[in-house]
PDB file of C-alpha atoms in Angstrom:
ATOM      1  CA  MET A  19      20.213 -20.088  18.245  1.00 89.00           C
ATOM      2  CA  TYR A  20      16.783 -19.034  19.771  1.00 95.00           C
ATOM      3  CA  ALA A  21      14.240 -16.603  18.293  1.00 95.00           C
ATOM      4  CA  SER A  22      11.253 -15.353  20.381  1.00 95.00           C
ATOM      5  CA  LEU A  23       8.407 -13.229  18.977  1.00 95.00           C
ATOM      6  CA  LEU A  24       6.630 -11.540  21.874  1.00 96.00           C
ATOM      7  CA  GLY A  25       4.110  -8.842  22.326  1.00 97.00           C
ATOM      8  CA  PHE A  26       6.180  -6.544  24.638  1.00 97.00           C
ATOM      9  CA  LEU A  27       9.597  -6.251  26.015  1.00 96.00           C
ATOM     10  CA  PRO A  28       9.989  -6.535  29.725  1.00 95.00           C
ATOM     11  CA  GLY A  29       8.103  -3.612  31.415  1.00 95.00           C
ATOM     12  CA  PRO A  30       4.651  -2.453  32.396  1.00 95.00           C
ATOM     13  CA  TYR A  31       2.949  -4.223  29.428  1.00 96.00           C
ATOM     14  CA  ALA A  32       4.987  -7.525  29.474  1.00 95.00           C
ATOM     15  CA  GLY A  33       2.670 -10.592  29.419  1.00 92.00           C
ATOM     16  CA  ARG A  34      -0.423  -8.807  27.902  1.00 95.00           C
ATOM     17  CA  PRO A  35      -2.018  -9.992  24.887  1.00 94.00           C
ATOM     18  CA  ALA A  36      -0.549  -8.826  21.589  1.00 95.00           C
ATOM     19  CA  TYR A  37      -3.136  -9.420  18.926  1.00 96.00           C
ATOM     20  CA  ASP A  38      -2.663  -7.282  15.588  1.00 97.00           C
ATOM     21  CA  ASP A  39      -5.451  -4.906  16.434  1.00 97.00           C
ATOM     22  CA  VAL A  40      -4.142  -4.157  19.996  1.00 97.00           C
ATOM     23  CA  ILE A  41      -0.631  -3.532  18.566  1.00 97.00           C
ATOM     24  CA  GLN A  42      -2.155  -1.295  15.875  1.00 96.00           C
ATOM     25  CA  GLY A  43      -3.991   0.790  18.347  1.00 96.00           C
ATOM     26  CA  MET A  44      -1.139   0.947  20.894  1.00 96.00           C
ATOM     27  CA  SER A  45       1.496   1.771  18.427  1.00 95.00           C
ATOM     28  CA  GLY A  46      -0.328   4.731  16.920  1.00 92.00           C
ATOM     29  CA  LEU A  47      -1.544   3.264  13.584  1.00 92.00           C
ATOM     30  CA  ALA A  48      -5.286   3.775  14.615  1.00 93.00           C
ATOM     31  CA  ASP A  49      -4.411   7.501  15.373  1.00 91.00           C
ATOM     32  CA  LEU A  50      -2.825   7.925  12.028  1.00 89.00           C
ATOM     33  CA  MET A  51      -5.960   6.719  10.405  1.00 89.00           C
ATOM     34  CA  ALA A  52      -8.158   9.197  12.463  1.00 90.00           C
ATOM     35  CA  ARG A  53      -5.812  12.005  11.291  1.00 86.00           C
ATOM     36  CA  GLN A  54      -6.870  11.109   7.613  1.00 83.00           C
ATOM     37  CA  THR A  55     -10.432   9.870   8.115  1.00 85.00           C
ATOM     38  CA  GLY A  56     -11.550  11.576  11.184  1.00 89.00           C
ATOM     39  CA  GLU A  57     -12.098   8.246  12.764  1.00 94.00           C
ATOM     40  CA  ALA A  58      -9.627   5.983  14.481  1.00 94.00           C
ATOM     41  CA  ARG A  59      -9.547   2.711  12.589  1.00 95.00           C
ATOM     42  CA  TYR A  60      -7.139  -0.048  12.095  1.00 96.00           C
ATOM     43  CA  LEU A  61      -5.458  -0.751   8.720  1.00 94.00           C
ATOM     44  CA  PRO A  62      -7.648  -3.361   6.820  1.00 95.00           C
ATOM     45  CA  THR A  63      -4.900  -5.918   7.053  1.00 97.00           C
ATOM     46  CA  ILE A  64      -2.852  -7.573   9.816  1.00 97.00           C
ATOM     47  CA  ALA A  65      -0.132  -4.916   9.439  1.00 96.00           C
ATOM     48  CA  ALA A  66       1.336  -5.585  12.854  1.00 97.00           C
ATOM     49  CA  ASP A  67       1.488  -9.237  12.504  1.00 97.00           C
ATOM     50  CA  LYS A  68       3.006  -9.251   9.033  1.00 97.00           C
ATOM     51  CA  THR A  69       5.503  -6.365   9.661  1.00 96.00           C
ATOM     52  CA  CYS A  70       6.909  -8.006  12.866  1.00 97.00           C
ATOM     53  CA  ALA A  71       7.332 -11.295  10.739  1.00 97.00           C
ATOM     54  CA  HIS A  72       9.689  -9.395   8.460  1.00 97.00           C
ATOM     55  CA  VAL A  73      11.497  -7.888  11.285  1.00 97.00           C
ATOM     56  CA  ALA A  74      11.823 -11.314  12.808  1.00 97.00           C
ATOM     57  CA  ALA A  75      13.154 -12.706   9.547  1.00 98.00           C
ATOM     58  CA  HIS A  76      15.805 -10.010   9.024  1.00 98.00           C
ATOM     59  CA  ALA A  77      16.855 -10.368  12.769  1.00 97.00           C
ATOM     60  CA  ILE A  78      17.040 -14.136  12.341  1.00 98.00           C
ATOM     61  CA  LEU A  79      19.113 -13.732   9.114  1.00 98.00           C
ATOM     62  CA  ALA A  80      21.577 -11.243  10.869  1.00 98.00           C
ATOM     63  CA  ALA A  81      21.860 -13.835  13.803  1.00 97.00           C
ATOM     64  CA  LEU A  82      22.712 -16.548  11.243  1.00 98.00           C
ATOM     65  CA  TRP A  83      25.310 -14.500   9.625  1.00 98.00           C
ATOM     66  CA  GLN A  84      26.745 -13.762  13.078  1.00 97.00           C
ATOM     67  CA  ARG A  85      26.943 -17.331  13.879  1.00 97.00           C
ATOM     68  CA  GLU A  86      28.487 -18.203  10.639  1.00 98.00           C
ATOM     69  CA  ARG A  87      31.265 -15.634  11.218  1.00 98.00           C
ATOM     70  CA  THR A  88      31.758 -16.161  15.025  1.00 98.00           C
ATOM     71  CA  GLY A  89      30.593 -19.686  15.694  1.00 98.00           C
ATOM     72  CA  GLN A  90      28.264 -18.039  18.424  1.00 97.00           C
ATOM     73  CA  GLY A  91      24.478 -18.581  18.532  1.00 95.00           C
ATOM     74  CA  ALA A  92      22.171 -15.723  19.707  1.00 96.00           C
ATOM     75  CA  LEU A  93      18.973 -15.023  21.383  1.00 96.00           C
ATOM     76  CA  VAL A  94      16.828 -12.911  19.112  1.00 97.00           C
ATOM     77  CA  GLU A  95      13.794 -11.119  20.639  1.00 96.00           C
ATOM     78  CA  ILE A  96      11.413  -9.249  18.509  1.00 96.00           C
ATOM     79  CA  PRO A  97       8.702  -7.507  20.325  1.00 97.00           C
ATOM     80  CA  MET A  98       5.602  -6.503  18.298  1.00 97.00           C
ATOM     81  CA  PHE A  99       4.776  -3.263  20.204  1.00 97.00           C
ATOM     82  CA  GLU A 100       8.304  -1.794  20.255  1.00 97.00           C
ATOM     83  CA  SER A 101       8.712  -2.779  16.664  1.00 97.00           C
ATOM     84  CA  MET A 102       5.742  -1.152  15.321  1.00 96.00           C
ATOM     85  CA  VAL A 103       6.286   1.892  17.366  1.00 95.00           C
ATOM     86  CA  GLY A 104       9.711   2.225  15.670  1.00 93.00           C
ATOM     87  CA  PHE A 105       8.092   1.647  12.412  1.00 92.00           C
ATOM     88  CA  ASN A 106       5.756   4.577  12.765  1.00 90.00           C
ATOM     89  CA  LEU A 107       8.277   6.889  14.320  1.00 89.00           C
ATOM     90  CA  VAL A 108      10.425   6.719  11.190  1.00 85.00           C
ATOM     91  CA  GLU A 109       8.197   9.409   9.456  1.00 86.00           C
ATOM     92  CA  HIS A 110       5.808  10.411  12.160  1.00 86.00           C
ATOM     93  CA  PHE A 111       8.206  11.482  14.864  1.00 85.00           C
ATOM     94  CA  TYR A 112       8.823  14.598  12.414  1.00 81.00           C
ATOM     95  CA  GLY A 113       9.918  17.518  14.201  1.00 82.00           C
ATOM     96  CA  GLN A 114       9.288  16.033  17.662  1.00 84.00           C
ATOM     97  CA  HIS A 115      13.096  15.232  18.290  1.00 83.00           C
ATOM     98  CA  PHE A 116      13.761  18.988  18.726  1.00 88.00           C
ATOM     99  CA  GLU A 117      13.297  20.894  21.860  1.00 91.00           C
ATOM    100  CA  PRO A 118      10.908  22.654  21.628  1.00 93.00           C
ATOM    101  CA  PRO A 119       9.403  20.574  18.768  1.00 88.00           C
ATOM    102  CA  LEU A 120       9.381  22.213  15.398  1.00 89.00           C
ATOM    103  CA  SER A 121       5.999  20.770  14.373  1.00 85.00           C
ATOM    104  CA  ALA A 122       3.237  18.518  15.412  1.00 83.00           C
ATOM    105  CA  PRO A 123       3.776  14.829  15.125  1.00 84.00           C
ATOM    106  CA  GLY A 124       3.051  13.247  11.795  1.00 85.00           C
ATOM    107  CA  TYR A 125       4.446  13.662   8.407  1.00 89.00           C
ATOM    108  CA  PRO A 126       2.155  16.073   6.552  1.00 87.00           C
ATOM    109  CA  ARG A 127       2.778  14.601   2.987  1.00 85.00           C
ATOM    110  CA  VAL A 128       1.642  11.174   4.022  1.00 86.00           C
ATOM    111  CA  LEU A 129      -1.232  12.419   6.035  1.00 86.00           C
ATOM    112  CA  ALA A 130      -2.525  14.746   3.424  1.00 85.00           C
ATOM    113  CA  PRO A 131      -6.053  14.336   2.192  1.00 82.00           C
ATOM    114  CA  TRP A 132      -5.132  14.403  -1.513  1.00 83.00           C
ATOM    115  CA  ARG A 133      -2.666  11.357  -0.923  1.00 86.00           C
ATOM    116  CA  ARG A 134      -5.112   8.807  -2.068  1.00 88.00           C
ATOM    117  CA  PRO A 135      -6.322   6.906  -5.300  1.00 93.00           C
ATOM    118  CA  TYR A 136      -8.556   9.002  -7.449  1.00 91.00           C
ATOM    119  CA  ARG A 137     -11.799   7.857  -9.114  1.00 94.00           C
ATOM    120  CA  THR A 138     -11.699   7.420 -12.740  1.00 92.00           C
ATOM    121  CA  SER A 139     -14.398   6.475 -15.335  1.00 94.00           C
ATOM    122  CA  ASP A 140     -13.295   2.866 -15.077  1.00 97.00           C
ATOM    123  CA  GLY A 141     -11.942   2.541 -11.611  1.00 96.00           C
ATOM    124  CA  HIS A 142      -9.291   4.301  -9.779  1.00 96.00           C
ATOM    125  CA  VAL A 143      -5.745   5.690 -10.458  1.00 90.00           C
ATOM    126  CA  ALA A 144      -3.057   5.316  -8.004  1.00 91.00           C
ATOM    127  CA  MET A 145      -0.242   7.965  -8.528  1.00 87.00           C
ATOM    128  CA  MET A 146       2.204  10.321  -6.757  1.00 83.00           C
ATOM    129  CA  PRO A 147       3.383  13.014  -9.147  1.00 83.00           C
ATOM    130  CA  TYR A 148       6.202  14.139  -6.825  1.00 82.00           C
ATOM    131  CA  THR A 149       8.536  16.021  -9.142  1.00 91.00           C
ATOM    132  CA  ASP A 150       8.061  18.582 -11.966  1.00 93.00           C
ATOM    133  CA  VAL A 151       8.842  15.828 -14.392  1.00 94.00           C
ATOM    134  CA  HIS A 152       6.239  13.656 -12.986  1.00 92.00           C
ATOM    135  CA  TRP A 153       3.677  16.306 -13.154  1.00 90.00           C
ATOM    136  CA  GLN A 154       4.678  17.069 -16.802  1.00 93.00           C
ATOM    137  CA  ARG A 155       4.338  13.304 -17.801  1.00 92.00           C
ATOM    138  CA  PHE A 156       0.903  13.087 -16.054  1.00 89.00           C
ATOM    139  CA  PHE A 157      -0.448  16.221 -17.810  1.00 92.00           C
ATOM    140  CA  ALA A 158       0.932  14.847 -21.131  1.00 94.00           C
ATOM    141  CA  GLU A 159      -0.721  11.505 -20.462  1.00 90.00           C
ATOM    142  CA  VAL A 160      -4.252  13.041 -19.834  1.00 88.00           C
ATOM    143  CA  GLY A 161      -3.924  15.525 -22.748  1.00 92.00           C
ATOM    144  CA  GLU A 162      -3.662  18.670 -20.667  1.00 91.00           C
ATOM    145  CA  PRO A 163      -1.048  21.461 -21.044  1.00 86.00           C
ATOM    146  CA  ALA A 164       1.662  21.345 -18.315  1.00 73.00           C
TER     147      ALA A 164
END
């Protein structure tokens, strides 16, 4: 069995450098940050490197399982760019798969300006009261009527 982690699949970008910042920019992550902050930025972590490492681990495990069942090895290729584009498209392709598109790209809930940690007197609170029950519990916790 052979596993290869590469920047790009064969095509116009093959052989180009594929550093985390390059992949974050080309895959759309920096643009998603611009939609929230008004400025294109990279995530403050090596998100593409770490995400693609997880993709590779899962692909290698699948190939090992296949070898166990069939006795055949496999070539596993994990391209960073294509992996991160797929990662982003899960929610941000949104209504673009219809013709004509139903909406602009980007999942509104995760791009909303109110989706963030909120400052408190002793730090921040990270929450997502997504249902009526969540809101009721939140209001009860902070001593406000629901």
